[in-house]
Amino acid sequence: MASSSTSSVHKSFKYEVFLSFRGEDTRKNFVDHLYDALQRKSILTYKDDLEIKKGERISDELLGSIENSKFYIIVFSKDYASSSWCLDELVKIMECRKMTEHTAYPIFYDVEPTEVRKQIGAVGKAFAKHEKEVAAGKWRNALKEAADLAGWELKKTADGHESQFIQKIVEEVSLELRSINFSIDEKLVGMETRVNDVISFLETGIDDVRMIGIKGMGGGGKTTLARAVFDQISFQFEGKSFVENVREVSNDSLSGMKSLQNQLLSDVLNDKGISVSSVYDGKNMLKRRMSGRKALLVLDDVDHIDQLEALAGERNWFKPGSRIIITTRYEQVLVAHCVKLIHNVNLLSDKEAICLFSRYAFGREIPIQGYEKLSGEVVRYASGLPLTIKVLGSFLCGKDESEWIDALERLRTIPLHETLKRLELSYISLEEDYKEIFLNVACLLKGWAKADAIEALESCGLHARNGLRVLEQKSLITINNYERVDMHDHIEEMGRDIVRRSRPANKHSRLWKEDEIEDILINDLGTEATICMKIYKSKLNPEIVMKGLRKMKDLTFLEVSLENFNSNQETNKLIPNLVNALGFLCCIWKFNKVNLFFPDTLRYLHWDQYPFRTLPQTFQANNLVSLKIAGSEILQLWEWGERKVCNKLRFLDLSNSQLKTLDLGLTPNLETLTLERCCALIELSDSICMLKHLKSLKLDGCSLLEKLPEDLGLLESLVKLSLSYTEIKHLPNSICMLKHLKFLKLDRCSLLKKLPEHLGQLESLEKLNLSYTEITHLPDSICMLKHLKYLDLNECSLLEKLPEDLGLLESLQYLELSGTMIKHLPCSVCTLKHLKYIGLHRCSLFEKLPEDLGGLECLERIILRSTKIKHLPDSICMLKHLELLPLNDCLLLEKLPEDLGRLECLEMLNLSSTKIKHLPDSICMLKHLKHLVLYPCLLLEKLPEDLGRLGCLEYLNLSSTKIKLLPDSICVLKHLKYLKLDKCLLLEKLPEDLGLIECLESLDLSNTMIKHLPDSICMLKHMKTLDLYRCSFLDKLPEDLGRLECLEYLNLSSTKIKHLPCNICMLKGLKYLKLDKCSLFEKLPEDLGRLECIKSLDLSNTMLKHLPDSICMLKHLESLKLIDCSLLETLPEDLGLLECLEELHIEGTCISHLPQSIILLKGLCIYGSRGLLQSFGFTSDIQISGDGMVCYVKV
């Protein structure tokens, strides 16, 4: 049964700080001052000489006080280790730190961390008297462990000034406590990042009046977030008020708004006697009296501008420094009140949702054993909505497994009432036509592209654009990054629940559930109530679908997607007919014409792979606005070529059909015609030229289409013409009459060699794609295209020259010339003031840039890689917005402009495989440079001394250069994450302060002459990868290497390392350790088993004689390689405890037997000698590998 515990997840502590110190050393000076400073900050602190009552056993009380303290501050002094009392105290502190929610901070008062860690110097003398005591071992370990923690060292902080030192300690502890205790709700999850985001908006240090909105759907955590922020920062204000339920209270009664004004004034002014006589009086009082106090206000759940005008009408009502936080579902309310800072509440991630649910269901961070899968199902249902998670967690708390299963089954059919009730408030406030749009999205259109949704909604006579905008502002839908209409699962559920309230199913206005639709259609139960129906991946017989529509007299929206049939199905009416002439398989439906029917009320019809060759004879289509039957068997719209007028038809999609020709004379209002991939289409009827309203014509992939109608230019409304992958050889001259054409796609028209000479008459053209065509030149008139923004000539391999007046394309932003035979750019190109991108990649003949290139003041990217460029013009340094400059594989480039540092926005500079010998000193002025690649600049010997001024640099690749040393300033690169120095064969030394590169994650020193690593490298707290492969002069690692707490990959192969530092076993995240070919390596640490995350351990070709027994504790070890460890004779007997081990290599060792426990390792591959494996009984499944070794695979 799931635990019904309702105890707090976070432990409640009696003390916030426990002070551990040796009284004789520091009680009357440093500790006394520290204690007073903590008390002044109201931090509840335990100090033994104040807290222990007379007559009580001190040691027992101390143990209890340690367990009941959140933070430990350990003051290490010279004689601390002489006290067994202090040492026992320290052991207990370290134990508590490991097991529960405690944090320990060491303070090195008059000793150094190394003295404590190694028990040398003053600490060693103090500890000497305990050497023979039984507890000496655990005391040593506790000292070592404590010294490895992040703490404070007096002589290195605040210049040794004790008062400043104490102030710093107290400030940091205070901040830690505040971040832990920032909210009264102990079950908050994932709130820290969200709170910090809002606080960054508030900028409480700035002396202005600021309003910010927190917007999101109902139950999404807006109030919880606002409360958490309020609790965290309210201490900074002179007055504060959290006004809850503004919507509900203000609408509840005539006096509701007055009561809210009363509350706000009373809270902020701390005056309970205030009484507001009217809303108008309240406004005046707020305006008059709020200006005297710096206030923090939260106005929660606002839904109307009147509420904001009554409670926070103007910013000048408030004293500078005041902050007003407004939570709402309706963005328009914030916009109307000129609130410009709006924070959208993100729903919970899967991990956060599991944690929150577990806190309510189990009173802990994770599900209890046996309930993991069920908890996952609940969380998936909740879809990140905190309200649902809390309600379900509380509901399921204490219930057994069968009750959980019943609850989940019920949720699949009956939505959670409490959630839907809260969410439906947003729906109720909508106007009637917007309610229709909302229900259509919830039942039918979720996930659709916005443009397609607008088309469908407009087809149904709804004002789609305004409607979707209103729904988005009210947090009922979102338009995602891919321009698709999205909606939270529970809002979708709420909308569908509204529709389902009409019973039975055939009375629903909208149908989308497969089982309900099948029942209605098969049993002919359709009614006039149904106006929209979506049939998705149904196995229904298409003829049954058509027949079942007869009673749906008011059906306006129909979307059908049926699964494929075969001739053995129950109706036996689908006759396979393989049609190979078109290069694909299709099926023709043999049908009874009488059963084919579409109601004439249909306005939107979408049927993918429509199985009939024509539309039903009885269908008049006089209301049809959108017809989409892509991938259909349609040969012609109407049987026997009947001509029916479709005056309302605006959108027609017959893509991927067998259509050979199309008469469009009876669709005069057509706006969009899509015939993509109609591989049988040979020509377009001249009737298309009569479509005065046609805006989009898509013919991509019509691979037999060779020509267009000569009068195509009569399509006076055409905006988009797409002809990609056709066999078009030329464009009709009349195309130049298309005054509204904005987009012309001709890419991969492999037979197109020439453009009309008067192309420049396309005065609205914005995008022209000619990539992969056979174009040999551009007409001069192209330079008249004043609105052209995008010109793509990629891989026009016959194009050698551009028009000289290209600079007249005053709107051009994107110019792609990669893969052409262009040798140079016309000088006029430098006048293109809006040009952002030039692509010259693989222009193998391109040699020179215009000298006035700096005139391209908006240029952000110029791609010059693999060109014959020898130098860059000095004017390039004037490109203030240039972000990317890839010059890789410019094999003739020897020098950079001296003023390159003036490229103030440059983020990426790639000089790989150039002949660059040195970098200009000005490069150090590139304040935004993030990515610098110099691999392999074989002639580069030196870096600028001020390289450290590249404050944003994240990636620096110096591989295979002739660099001998790095400038010391490199150590101040605070954002550097990746430093590659592999194959720098002359590099012998690293800067001593390398550890100051605090963000460094990856350091590659392989194949260098490095002899030692600076001790400071151990300060790199974010280091994940350290590669020292073939550093053949390296014989020692820093003793504190174990402080690299994030290290995952350590490669020491082919070095002269003899042993590993003892504290390497503190690398809890290490996954890969390579020591192969370390020919002097003899011994592993005895506590190697502490490397709990290790997956791969390669010890091949070392001098190892034995493996420590603790290796058997490596629960995640998958690969253990001991190849050619010729001195190794035995394996640990408990090797079978390595439950994840997949491969064990023992070739070339002296191992004579395998431990019996190895049989526990199912799936293990053992690579060793034939004799050894056979002697262990492995005989039946021996496989001989190429080198004569033997691999046994145990299944």
XYZ file of N, CA and C in Angstrom, residues 796-875:
240
model
N 24.868 26.690 -58.770
C 24.686 27.042 -60.187
C 26.082 26.982 -60.804
N 26.488 25.780 -61.139
C 27.890 25.502 -61.440
C 28.358 26.088 -62.774
N 27.424 26.637 -63.567
C 27.811 27.258 -64.847
C 27.829 28.778 -64.756
N 27.471 29.291 -63.600
C 27.399 30.747 -63.426
C 28.780 31.314 -63.097
N 29.281 32.189 -63.949
C 30.640 32.723 -63.781
C 30.660 34.188 -63.367
N 29.556 34.873 -63.550
C 29.597 36.319 -63.381
C 28.253 36.831 -62.873
N 28.294 37.894 -62.072
C 27.089 38.555 -61.596
C 26.946 39.896 -62.309
N 25.720 40.408 -62.446
C 25.545 41.731 -63.057
C 26.305 42.812 -62.280
N 26.887 43.750 -62.997
C 27.679 44.795 -62.353
C 26.839 45.680 -61.437
N 25.536 45.814 -61.763
C 24.682 46.701 -60.975
C 23.923 45.968 -59.866
N 24.473 44.848 -59.423
C 23.797 44.070 -58.382
C 23.522 44.917 -57.144
N 24.320 45.944 -56.943
C 24.150 46.822 -55.788
C 22.844 47.589 -55.782
N 22.106 47.555 -56.882
C 20.806 48.230 -56.936
C 19.712 47.435 -56.210
N 20.037 46.186 -55.835
C 19.063 45.367 -55.086
C 19.042 45.852 -53.637
N 18.442 46.995 -53.427
C 18.596 47.717 -52.162
C 18.007 47.002 -50.950
N 17.124 46.022 -51.153
C 16.525 45.293 -50.017
C 17.201 43.958 -49.745
N 18.194 43.589 -50.562
C 18.784 42.245 -50.474
C 19.412 42.000 -49.095
N 19.035 40.847 -48.509
C 19.561 40.469 -47.194
C 20.382 39.176 -47.260
N 20.058 38.324 -48.229
C 20.680 36.986 -48.288
C 21.140 36.740 -49.717
N 22.439 36.470 -49.869
C 23.014 36.200 -51.193
C 23.836 34.925 -51.117
N 23.329 33.840 -51.707
C 24.009 32.546 -51.667
C 24.625 32.257 -53.034
N 25.969 32.178 -53.050
C 26.713 31.942 -54.294
C 27.590 30.703 -54.207
N 27.448 29.917 -53.156
C 28.307 28.755 -52.945
C 28.234 27.792 -54.130
N 29.394 27.237 -54.484
C 29.444 26.243 -55.545
C 29.304 26.813 -56.944
N 29.439 28.122 -57.101
C 29.398 28.718 -58.443
C 30.831 28.908 -58.942
N 30.955 29.414 -60.165
C 32.287 29.660 -60.749
C 32.658 31.151 -60.660
N 31.974 31.854 -59.760
C 32.242 33.280 -59.554
C 33.701 33.485 -59.128
N 34.364 34.461 -59.750
C 35.761 34.768 -59.394
C 35.847 35.980 -58.475
N 34.882 36.878 -58.618
C 34.880 38.062 -57.765
C 33.469 38.618 -57.687
N 33.239 39.505 -56.719
C 31.953 40.174 -56.582
C 32.025 41.538 -57.267
N 30.942 41.967 -57.903
C 30.967 43.318 -58.467
C 31.114 44.351 -57.356
N 31.820 45.422 -57.630
C 32.080 46.451 -56.610
C 30.781 47.011 -56.040
N 29.741 47.072 -56.876
C 28.486 47.670 -56.428
C 27.836 46.903 -55.281
N 28.246 45.640 -55.080
C 27.654 44.844 -54.005
C 27.889 45.499 -52.652
N 28.938 46.324 -52.569
C 29.291 46.967 -51.296
C 28.303 48.050 -50.887
N 27.352 48.370 -51.757
C 26.345 49.384 -51.421
C 25.065 48.760 -50.871
N 25.065 47.439 -50.712
C 23.860 46.734 -50.227
C 23.751 46.896 -48.707
N 23.077 47.944 -48.294
C 23.058 48.338 -46.888
C 22.320 47.361 -45.974
N 21.485 46.478 -46.543
C 20.713 45.551 -45.715
C 21.228 44.110 -45.810
N 22.274 43.898 -46.578
C 22.781 42.533 -46.772
C 23.329 41.969 -45.456
N 22.818 40.778 -45.056
C 23.232 40.135 -43.806
C 24.081 38.887 -44.045
N 23.929 38.286 -45.220
C 24.595 36.989 -45.459
C 25.145 36.934 -46.873
N 26.417 36.519 -46.992
C 27.011 36.188 -48.296
C 27.624 34.798 -48.180
N 27.209 33.882 -49.061
C 27.775 32.532 -49.073
C 28.655 32.325 -50.291
N 29.931 32.047 -50.037
C 30.883 31.813 -51.132
C 31.609 30.484 -50.945
N 31.049 29.629 -50.131
C 31.649 28.326 -49.850
C 31.822 27.520 -51.142
N 32.979 26.912 -51.306
C 33.300 26.064 -52.454
C 33.313 26.831 -53.786
N 33.457 28.144 -53.735
C 33.681 28.902 -54.984
C 35.176 28.778 -55.277
N 35.527 27.710 -55.964
C 36.931 27.305 -56.069
C 37.776 28.280 -56.889
N 37.134 29.202 -57.622
C 37.885 30.184 -58.414
C 37.890 31.566 -57.761
N 37.190 31.677 -56.639
C 37.042 32.997 -56.021
C 38.348 33.418 -55.344
N 38.865 34.598 -55.721
C 40.202 35.014 -55.271
C 40.204 36.290 -54.443
N 39.225 37.149 -54.654
C 39.374 38.480 -54.086
C 38.018 39.080 -53.700
N 38.016 39.755 -52.552
C 36.839 40.489 -52.109
C 36.988 41.955 -52.491
N 35.889 42.668 -52.674
C 35.993 44.101 -52.985
C 36.672 44.850 -51.840
N 37.450 45.852 -52.186
C 38.170 46.627 -51.170
C 37.212 47.388 -50.258
N 36.023 47.715 -50.774
C 35.057 48.497 -49.991
C 34.039 47.601 -49.279
N 34.418 46.372 -49.001
C 33.488 45.428 -48.368
C 32.906 45.994 -47.074
N 33.653 46.853 -46.401
C 33.192 47.429 -45.133
C 31.938 48.256 -45.263
N 31.549 48.564 -46.495
C 30.318 49.313 -46.697
C 29.064 48.500 -46.420
N 29.214 47.173 -46.276
C 28.056 46.302 -45.992
C 27.759 46.357 -44.488
N 27.170 47.441 -44.066
C 27.090 47.746 -42.637
C 26.212 46.792 -41.837
N 25.347 46.031 -42.499
C 24.488 45.083 -41.768
C 24.980 43.639 -41.871
N 26.088 43.407 -42.550
C 26.545 42.040 -42.787
C 26.830 41.312 -41.478
N 26.232 40.099 -41.342
C 26.401 39.280 -40.141
C 27.235 38.034 -40.403
N 27.165 37.524 -41.632
C 27.901 36.293 -41.945
C 28.452 36.378 -43.362
N 29.716 36.030 -43.513
C 30.296 35.869 -44.843
C 31.064 34.555 -44.839
N 30.648 33.622 -45.673
C 31.197 32.263 -45.684
C 32.223 32.173 -46.814
N 33.500 32.080 -46.434
C 34.589 32.104 -47.421
C 35.386 30.807 -47.428
N 34.938 29.803 -46.719
C 35.745 28.594 -46.613
C 35.910 27.917 -47.989
N 37.075 27.316 -48.157
C 37.424 26.594 -49.396
C 37.421 27.508 -50.620
N 37.877 28.744 -50.448
C 38.073 29.645 -51.592
C 39.574 29.885 -51.773
N 39.926 30.665 -52.804
C 41.337 30.974 -53.077
C 41.742 32.353 -52.547
N 41.011 32.806 -51.558
C 41.306 34.109 -50.939
C 42.741 34.125 -50.401
N 43.476 35.195 -50.726
C 44.857 35.342 -50.231
C 44.943 36.349 -49.088
N 44.042 37.303 -49.127
C 44.020 38.278 -48.042
C 42.618 38.864 -47.925
N 42.337 39.470 -46.778
C 41.065 40.138 -46.557
C 41.276 41.648 -46.671
N 40.336 42.363 -47.284
C 40.500 43.815 -47.362
C 40.444 44.445 -45.974
N 41.221 45.481 -45.776
C 41.229 46.148 -44.470
C 39.841 46.638 -44.071
N 39.032 46.993 -45.059
C 37.706 47.548 -44.758
C 36.788 46.530 -44.097
